[in-house]
């Protein structure tokens, strides 16, 4: 039960809190961004406004408003709102809160909203402790996580909750946060002005992270000096103040997490799409994020066969050399080797015939009948092999090739391998087609 003293304590605590905390939205209308998740007409907005919220898991990058949204719900709901730390919280803490929630529900008919930030940090037993309470609606769970809940949260807990994905803020939305913080009495209260170049720099540095933008603004404001020419006017936060407050930009990249998979996927698809600039950009994102160079090189080895194949057989050798450089040299020098290989793969002619061919052959082997080896291809080191029929040795023929059945009965040439129309593969396919027509004495088109 809050009283005058707790209210004064909360005000004192908020006054000394970081700018990002002081500027947390108090209503849905103050929440910046996330119109898909919580905008007009959305399920979540209707559930909050009607105080009919069921369990949800808020999932998205840092600084997108997960905790802010939870606090907006706390302001809007008639339910009791309690928080449990996923970092220091224990099963005993959860059971205590669940027991108190049961008592509120039984004695007063009041629901309890349980907010668990960074819920993915709970181990399996901690997550399991929530299951029955969530299922029976003893508590309404609001879990917040930067990790993909389909991987990091128990499937049973996921199935009892609605997963709401939040997205990084746009540059315009980050700019709106800055403008509000400069003017709002909870923020900088008009004491500072933000130079246009400084504003642009903060937006760029934030990379869609609202909390990061407000933190940079707060740090830069401590470096801005009042004007000597116009005393009493707002101090101007300049570009040099922003650079001093945040000397190095760090784009989001977390090895072995969602961003890791998204960036490597973009890298592979850029090489497949023959865009060397995009390939270099995503490569740089991985290098800057501290990605293992051997992991990058392994993916290029795969791409060399999957996407280039025999349209340019050299691609596999280039990728292999890049892997060797990553293994033997390492950072920072191997970045150049990786870049050379990435550019080569992007510019190389493309063929997926190797992947498509082996996959088609595997489907036949796994799903088709057991096909017999043609007799003339069978091993000759056994009694009775003289009756297997004649095997024609290709090297005994002028072009090193002779018409002969190699596939089992029931399969025809071209059933698996479909050569691409580009590069070495196309050239060799055309050459062999002409040569075989000569051998078989057939007219050429």
Coordinates of C-alpha atoms in Angstrom, one line a residue:
X1 CA 0.0 0.0 0.0
X2 CA 1.5 3.3 -1.1
X3 CA 1.5 6.3 1.3
X4 CA 2.8 9.8 1.2
X5 CA 6.4 8.6 2.1
X6 CA 6.5 6.0 -0.7
X7 CA 5.2 8.6 -3.2
X8 CA 8.0 11.0 -2.1
X9 CA 10.6 8.2 -2.4
X10 CA 9.4 7.3 -5.9
X11 CA 9.6 10.9 -7.0
X12 CA 13.1 11.2 -5.6
X13 CA 14.2 8.0 -7.3
X14 CA 12.7 9.1 -10.6
X15 CA 14.4 12.5 -10.4
X16 CA 17.8 10.8 -10.2
X17 CA 17.0 8.0 -12.7
X18 CA 18.6 8.0 -16.2
X19 CA 16.9 10.0 -18.9
X20 CA 15.6 6.9 -20.6
X21 CA 13.8 5.9 -17.4
X22 CA 12.4 9.3 -16.7
X23 CA 11.0 9.5 -20.3
X24 CA 9.2 6.2 -20.2
X25 CA 5.7 6.7 -21.7
X26 CA 2.8 6.9 -19.3
X27 CA 0.1 6.1 -21.8
X28 CA -0.3 4.2 -25.0
X29 CA -0.5 7.5 -26.9
X30 CA 3.0 8.4 -25.6
X31 CA 4.5 5.2 -26.8
X32 CA 6.7 5.8 -29.8
X33 CA 6.6 3.3 -32.7
X34 CA 5.2 -0.3 -32.6
X35 CA 2.0 0.6 -34.4
X36 CA 1.7 -2.9 -35.8
X37 CA 1.9 -4.4 -32.3
X38 CA 0.0 -1.9 -30.2
X39 CA -1.4 0.7 -32.6
X40 CA -5.1 1.5 -33.1
X41 CA -7.1 -1.6 -34.0
X42 CA -4.5 -4.0 -32.7
X43 CA -5.4 -6.9 -30.4
X44 CA -2.9 -5.8 -27.7
X45 CA -4.2 -2.2 -27.6
X46 CA -7.8 -3.4 -27.2
X47 CA -6.8 -5.8 -24.5
X48 CA -5.0 -3.1 -22.6
X49 CA -7.7 -0.5 -22.9
X50 CA -10.4 -3.0 -21.9
X51 CA -8.3 -4.4 -19.0
X52 CA -8.6 -7.8 -20.6
X53 CA -5.0 -8.7 -21.1
X54 CA -4.0 -12.4 -21.3
X55 CA -0.4 -13.6 -21.1
X56 CA 2.0 -12.2 -23.6
X57 CA 5.7 -12.4 -24.5
X58 CA 7.2 -9.2 -25.9
X59 CA 10.1 -10.1 -28.2
X60 CA 12.4 -7.6 -30.0
X61 CA 15.8 -5.9 -30.0
X62 CA 17.0 -3.7 -27.2
X63 CA 15.5 -0.3 -26.9
X64 CA 12.3 -1.0 -28.8
X65 CA 10.0 -0.3 -25.8
X66 CA 9.3 -3.7 -24.2
X67 CA 9.8 -2.5 -20.6
X68 CA 8.1 0.8 -21.4
X69 CA 5.0 -1.1 -22.7
X70 CA 4.9 -3.2 -19.6
X71 CA 4.9 0.0 -17.4
X72 CA 2.1 1.5 -19.6
X73 CA 0.1 -1.6 -18.9
X74 CA 0.9 -1.2 -15.2
X75 CA -0.6 2.4 -15.3
X76 CA -3.6 1.3 -17.3
X77 CA -4.7 -1.9 -15.6
X78 CA -6.8 -2.4 -12.5
X79 CA -4.8 -5.6 -11.8
X80 CA -1.9 -5.7 -9.3
X81 CA 1.4 -5.3 -11.1
X82 CA 4.5 -7.1 -9.8
X83 CA 8.0 -7.6 -11.3
X84 CA 10.4 -10.5 -10.9
X85 CA 14.0 -10.2 -12.0
X86 CA 15.0 -13.0 -14.4
X87 CA 18.6 -12.4 -13.5
X88 CA 18.5 -12.7 -9.7
X89 CA 15.1 -14.2 -9.3
X90 CA 14.6 -17.8 -8.0
X91 CA 11.9 -20.4 -8.1
X92 CA 11.1 -19.5 -4.5
X93 CA 10.5 -15.8 -5.6
X94 CA 8.1 -17.0 -8.3
X95 CA 6.2 -19.3 -6.0
X96 CA 5.9 -16.5 -3.4
X97 CA 4.4 -14.1 -6.0
X98 CA 2.1 -16.8 -7.4
X99 CA 0.9 -17.5 -3.8
X100 CA 0.2 -13.9 -3.2
X101 CA -1.6 -13.7 -6.6
X102 CA -3.8 -16.6 -5.6
X103 CA -4.7 -14.8 -2.3
X104 CA -5.6 -11.5 -4.2
X105 CA -7.8 -13.5 -6.6
X106 CA -9.5 -15.4 -3.8
X107 CA -10.0 -12.6 -1.3
X108 CA -10.5 -9.5 -3.5
X109 CA -11.1 -10.9 -7.0
X110 CA -8.1 -8.9 -8.2
X111 CA -5.9 -10.2 -11.0
X112 CA -2.1 -10.1 -10.9
X113 CA 0.1 -9.1 -13.8
X114 CA 3.6 -10.6 -13.4
X115 CA 6.3 -8.9 -15.4
X116 CA 9.5 -10.8 -16.1
X117 CA 12.1 -8.9 -18.0
X118 CA 14.7 -10.9 -19.9
X119 CA 12.6 -14.0 -19.4
X120 CA 14.9 -16.1 -21.5
X121 CA 17.4 -15.9 -18.6
X122 CA 15.2 -18.1 -16.5
X123 CA 16.2 -21.7 -16.6
X124 CA 13.8 -24.5 -17.5
X125 CA 12.7 -25.2 -13.9
X126 CA 12.0 -21.5 -13.3
X127 CA 10.0 -21.3 -16.5
X128 CA 8.1 -24.5 -15.6
X129 CA 7.2 -22.9 -12.2
X130 CA 5.1 -20.4 -14.1
X131 CA 3.1 -22.9 -16.2
X132 CA 0.2 -23.8 -14.0
X133 CA -0.3 -20.2 -12.8
X134 CA -0.3 -18.9 -16.4
X135 CA -2.6 -21.8 -17.6
X136 CA -5.1 -21.2 -14.7
X137 CA -4.8 -17.4 -15.1
X138 CA -3.7 -17.0 -11.5
X139 CA -1.3 -14.6 -13.1
X140 CA -1.2 -12.8 -16.4
X141 CA 2.4 -13.1 -17.6
X142 CA 4.2 -10.3 -19.4
X143 CA 7.6 -11.7 -20.5
X144 CA 10.1 -9.5 -22.2
X145 CA 13.1 -10.9 -24.2
X146 CA 15.6 -9.9 -26.8
X147 CA 16.0 -13.5 -27.9
X148 CA 13.7 -15.5 -30.1
X149 CA 11.1 -17.0 -27.7
X150 CA 10.6 -20.0 -30.0
X151 CA 14.1 -21.0 -29.1
X152 CA 14.7 -19.6 -25.7
X153 CA 11.4 -20.0 -23.9
X154 CA 9.7 -23.3 -23.1
X155 CA 7.3 -24.3 -25.8
X156 CA 4.6 -25.0 -23.1
X157 CA 4.9 -21.4 -21.9
X158 CA 4.9 -20.1 -25.5
X159 CA 1.7 -22.0 -26.2
X160 CA 0.0 -20.4 -23.2
X161 CA 1.0 -16.9 -24.2
X162 CA 0.6 -14.6 -27.2
X163 CA 4.0 -13.6 -28.7
X164 CA 4.2 -10.0 -29.7
X165 CA 7.2 -9.0 -31.9
X166 CA 8.5 -5.4 -31.5
X167 CA 10.7 -3.9 -34.2
X168 CA 13.6 -1.4 -34.1
X169 CA 12.5 2.2 -34.2
X170 CA 12.7 4.1 -37.4
X171 CA 15.0 7.2 -37.7
X172 CA 11.9 9.4 -37.5
X173 CA 10.7 7.7 -34.3
X174 CA 14.1 8.0 -32.7
X175 CA 14.2 11.7 -33.6
X176 CA 10.8 12.1 -32.0
X177 CA 12.1 10.6 -28.8
X178 CA 15.0 13.1 -28.8
X179 CA 12.7 16.0 -29.3
X180 CA 10.4 15.0 -26.5
X181 CA 13.3 14.5 -24.1
X182 CA 14.7 17.9 -24.9
X183 CA 11.4 19.6 -24.1
X184 CA 9.7 17.5 -21.5
X185 CA 10.0 18.6 -17.8
X186 CA 10.8 15.0 -17.0
X187 CA 13.7 15.2 -19.4
X188 CA 16.0 18.1 -20.1
X189 CA 13.2 20.6 -19.7
X190 CA 14.3 23.0 -22.5
X191 CA 17.7 23.6 -21.0
X192 CA 19.5 22.3 -24.2
X193 CA 19.2 22.6 -27.9
X194 CA 20.4 19.9 -30.2
X195 CA 22.3 21.0 -33.3
X196 CA 21.0 19.4 -36.5
X197 CA 24.3 17.6 -37.2
X198 CA 24.3 16.3 -33.6
X199 CA 20.7 15.1 -33.9
X200 CA 21.5 13.2 -37.1
X201 CA 24.5 11.7 -35.4
X202 CA 22.6 10.4 -32.4
X203 CA 19.9 8.9 -34.6
X204 CA 22.6 7.2 -36.7
X205 CA 24.4 5.9 -33.6
X206 CA 21.2 4.6 -32.1
X207 CA 20.5 2.2 -34.9
X208 CA 16.8 2.0 -33.9
X209 CA 17.5 1.7 -30.2
X210 CA 15.5 4.3 -28.3
X211 CA 17.2 3.8 -25.0
X212 CA 20.6 4.1 -26.6
X213 CA 19.6 7.4 -28.3
X214 CA 18.4 8.9 -25.0
X215 CA 21.5 7.7 -23.2
X216 CA 23.7 9.4 -25.8
X217 CA 21.7 12.6 -25.5
X218 CA 22.0 12.6 -21.7
X219 CA 25.8 12.0 -21.8
X220 CA 26.3 14.7 -24.5
X221 CA 24.2 17.2 -22.5
X222 CA 26.8 16.9 -19.7
X223 CA 29.5 18.1 -22.1
X224 CA 27.6 21.0 -23.7
X225 CA 28.5 24.4 -22.3
X226 CA 26.2 27.4 -21.9
X227 CA 26.6 30.2 -24.4
X228 CA 28.8 33.1 -23.1
X229 CA 27.4 35.4 -25.7
X230 CA 23.7 34.7 -24.8
X231 CA 23.7 33.7 -21.2
X232 CA 20.4 32.2 -20.0
X233 CA 19.7 30.7 -23.4
X234 CA 19.7 26.9 -23.8
X235 CA 23.1 25.3 -24.2
X236 CA 23.7 23.8 -27.6
X237 CA 24.7 20.2 -27.9
X238 CA 27.0 20.0 -30.8
X239 CA 28.4 17.2 -32.9
X240 CA 31.7 17.2 -31.0
X241 CA 29.7 16.6 -27.8
X242 CA 27.9 13.6 -29.3
X243 CA 31.2 12.1 -30.6
X244 CA 32.8 12.6 -27.2
X245 CA 29.8 10.9 -25.5
X246 CA 29.8 7.9 -27.9
X247 CA 33.1 7.6 -29.6
X248 CA 32.4 4.3 -31.4
X249 CA 29.2 3.2 -33.0
X250 CA 28.2 -0.4 -32.3
X251 CA 25.5 -1.9 -34.5
X252 CA 23.6 -4.8 -32.9
X253 CA 25.2 -8.1 -33.5
X254 CA 25.1 -11.0 -31.1
X255 CA 26.9 -14.2 -32.0
X256 CA 24.7 -17.3 -32.0
X257 CA 21.5 -15.2 -31.6
X258 CA 18.9 -14.0 -34.1
X259 CA 20.9 -11.1 -35.5
X260 CA 23.8 -13.5 -36.1
X261 CA 21.5 -15.7 -38.3
X262 CA 19.9 -12.7 -40.0
X263 CA 23.2 -11.2 -41.0
X264 CA 24.8 -14.4 -42.3
X265 CA 21.6 -15.1 -44.3
X266 CA 21.8 -11.6 -45.8
X267 CA 25.5 -12.2 -46.6
X268 CA 24.9 -15.5 -48.4
X269 CA 21.9 -14.1 -50.3
X270 CA 23.9 -11.1 -51.4
X271 CA 26.6 -13.3 -52.9
X272 CA 24.0 -15.5 -54.5
X273 CA 22.4 -12.4 -55.9
X274 CA 25.7 -11.2 -57.4
X275 CA 25.9 -8.0 -55.4
X276 CA 29.5 -7.5 -54.2
X277 CA 28.7 -4.2 -52.3
X278 CA 26.0 -5.9 -50.3
X279 CA 28.2 -8.9 -49.6
X280 CA 31.0 -6.6 -48.3
X281 CA 28.5 -4.7 -46.1
X282 CA 27.2 -7.8 -44.4
X283 CA 30.7 -9.2 -44.2
X284 CA 31.8 -6.0 -42.4
X285 CA 28.9 -6.3 -40.0
X286 CA 30.0 -9.7 -39.0
X287 CA 33.7 -8.7 -38.7
X288 CA 32.8 -5.7 -36.6
X289 CA 30.6 -7.8 -34.4
X290 CA 33.4 -10.2 -33.7
X291 CA 32.1 -13.2 -35.7
X292 CA 34.5 -16.1 -35.9
X293 CA 36.2 -15.8 -39.3
X294 CA 36.2 -19.5 -39.7
X295 CA 32.4 -19.5 -39.5
X296 CA 32.2 -16.9 -42.3
X297 CA 34.6 -18.9 -44.4
X298 CA 32.8 -22.1 -43.9
X299 CA 29.6 -20.5 -45.2
X300 CA 31.5 -19.3 -48.2
X301 CA 32.7 -22.8 -48.8
X302 CA 29.1 -24.0 -48.9
X303 CA 28.1 -21.2 -51.2
X304 CA 30.9 -21.9 -53.6
X305 CA 29.3 -25.3 -54.4
X306 CA 25.7 -24.5 -53.7
X307 CA 25.4 -21.2 -55.7
X308 CA 28.3 -21.2 -58.1
X309 CA 29.2 -24.8 -58.6
X310 CA 30.7 -25.8 -61.9
X311 CA 29.7 -22.5 -63.5
X312 CA 33.1 -21.5 -62.1
X313 CA 34.9 -24.5 -60.5
X314 CA 37.6 -22.1 -59.2
X315 CA 35.1 -20.7 -56.7
X316 CA 35.5 -23.7 -54.4
X317 CA 39.3 -23.2 -54.4
X318 CA 39.0 -19.5 -53.7
X319 CA 36.6 -20.3 -50.8
X320 CA 38.9 -23.0 -49.5
X321 CA 41.9 -20.6 -49.6
X322 CA 39.8 -18.0 -47.6
X323 CA 39.0 -20.7 -45.0
X324 CA 42.7 -21.5 -44.7
X325 CA 43.6 -17.8 -44.2
X326 CA 40.9 -17.5 -41.5
X327 CA 42.4 -20.6 -39.8
X328 CA 46.1 -19.7 -40.1
X329 CA 46.2 -15.9 -40.2
X330 CA 43.1 -14.8 -38.3
X331 CA 42.0 -11.2 -37.7
X332 CA 42.7 -8.5 -38.6
X333 CA 44.5 -9.5 -41.8
X334 CA 42.2 -12.3 -42.9
X335 CA 39.4 -9.8 -43.4
X336 CA 41.1 -9.0 -46.7
X337 CA 41.1 -12.6 -47.7
X338 CA 37.5 -13.0 -46.7
X339 CA 36.6 -9.9 -48.7
X340 CA 38.4 -11.1 -51.8
X341 CA 36.5 -14.5 -51.6
X342 CA 33.2 -12.8 -51.0
X343 CA 33.7 -10.5 -54.1
X344 CA 34.7 -13.5 -56.2
X345 CA 31.7 -15.5 -55.2
X346 CA 29.4 -12.5 -55.8
X347 CA 30.8 -11.9 -59.3
X348 CA 31.1 -15.5 -60.4
X349 CA 28.6 -17.0 -62.8
X350 CA 25.9 -18.9 -60.9
X351 CA 24.7 -22.5 -61.0
X352 CA 22.8 -24.6 -58.4
X353 CA 23.0 -27.7 -60.5
X354 CA 25.2 -29.5 -57.9
X355 CA 22.8 -29.0 -55.0
X356 CA 19.7 -29.7 -57.1
X357 CA 21.3 -32.7 -58.6
X358 CA 22.4 -34.4 -55.4
X359 CA 19.1 -33.6 -53.7
X360 CA 17.1 -35.1 -56.6
X361 CA 19.3 -38.2 -56.5
X362 CA 18.8 -38.6 -52.8
X363 CA 15.0 -38.3 -53.1
X364 CA 15.1 -41.1 -55.7
X365 CA 17.4 -43.3 -53.5
X366 CA 15.2 -42.8 -50.4
X367 CA 11.8 -43.0 -52.1
X368 CA 12.3 -45.0 -55.2
X369 CA 12.7 -48.8 -55.7
X370 CA 16.0 -50.6 -55.1
X371 CA 17.5 -50.4 -58.5
X372 CA 20.0 -53.0 -59.7
X373 CA 23.5 -52.1 -60.9
X374 CA 23.7 -52.8 -64.7
X375 CA 25.6 -56.1 -65.3
X376 CA 28.3 -54.5 -67.4
X377 CA 29.1 -52.1 -64.6
X378 CA 29.4 -54.7 -61.9
X379 CA 32.8 -55.6 -60.2
X380 CA 34.7 -58.2 -62.2
X381 CA 36.7 -59.7 -59.3
X382 CA 34.4 -62.7 -58.7
X383 CA 33.6 -66.0 -60.4
X384 CA 31.0 -65.8 -63.1
X385 CA 31.8 -62.2 -64.0
X386 CA 32.6 -63.2 -67.6
X387 CA 28.8 -63.4 -68.2
X388 CA 28.2 -59.8 -67.1
X389 CA 28.4 -58.4 -70.7
X390 CA 30.9 -56.1 -72.3
X391 CA 32.0 -53.0 -70.5
X392 CA 33.3 -50.4 -72.9
X393 CA 36.4 -48.6 -71.6
X394 CA 36.0 -44.9 -72.6
X395 CA 39.7 -44.3 -73.0
X396 CA 39.8 -46.7 -75.9
X397 CA 37.7 -44.4 -77.9
X398 CA 38.9 -41.2 -79.8
X399 CA 37.1 -38.6 -77.6
X400 CA 37.4 -40.6 -74.3
X401 CA 33.6 -41.3 -74.4
X402 CA 31.4 -44.0 -75.8
X403 CA 27.6 -44.5 -75.6
X404 CA 26.9 -46.8 -72.7
X405 CA 24.3 -47.2 -70.0
X406 CA 25.4 -46.1 -66.6
X407 CA 22.1 -45.4 -64.8
X408 CA 20.0 -48.3 -63.5
X409 CA 17.1 -49.4 -65.5
X410 CA 14.1 -47.1 -65.2
X411 CA 16.2 -43.9 -65.0
X412 CA 17.2 -41.7 -67.9
X413 CA 20.0 -39.2 -68.5
X414 CA 19.1 -35.8 -67.2
X415 CA 16.9 -37.1 -64.4
X416 CA 19.1 -35.5 -61.8
X417 CA 21.7 -33.2 -63.3
X418 CA 20.4 -30.1 -65.1
X419 CA 23.4 -28.0 -66.1
X420 CA 23.1 -24.3 -65.8
X421 CA 23.3 -22.0 -68.8
X422 CA 26.3 -20.0 -67.6
X423 CA 30.1 -20.2 -67.3
X424 CA 32.3 -23.3 -67.5
X425 CA 29.4 -25.6 -66.9
X426 CA 27.4 -24.4 -69.9
X427 CA 30.6 -24.5 -72.1
X428 CA 31.5 -28.1 -71.1
X429 CA 27.9 -29.3 -71.5
X430 CA 27.7 -27.8 -75.1
X431 CA 31.1 -29.3 -75.9
X432 CA 30.1 -32.8 -74.7
X433 CA 26.8 -32.6 -76.5
X434 CA 28.5 -31.8 -79.8
X435 CA 31.1 -34.5 -79.3
X436 CA 28.6 -37.2 -78.5
X437 CA 26.6 -36.3 -81.6
X438 CA 29.8 -36.9 -83.6
X439 CA 30.3 -40.3 -81.9
X440 CA 26.8 -41.5 -82.4
X441 CA 26.8 -40.2 -86.0
X442 CA 23.7 -38.1 -85.5
X443 CA 23.1 -34.8 -87.3
X444 CA 23.8 -31.6 -85.4
X445 CA 21.2 -28.8 -85.2

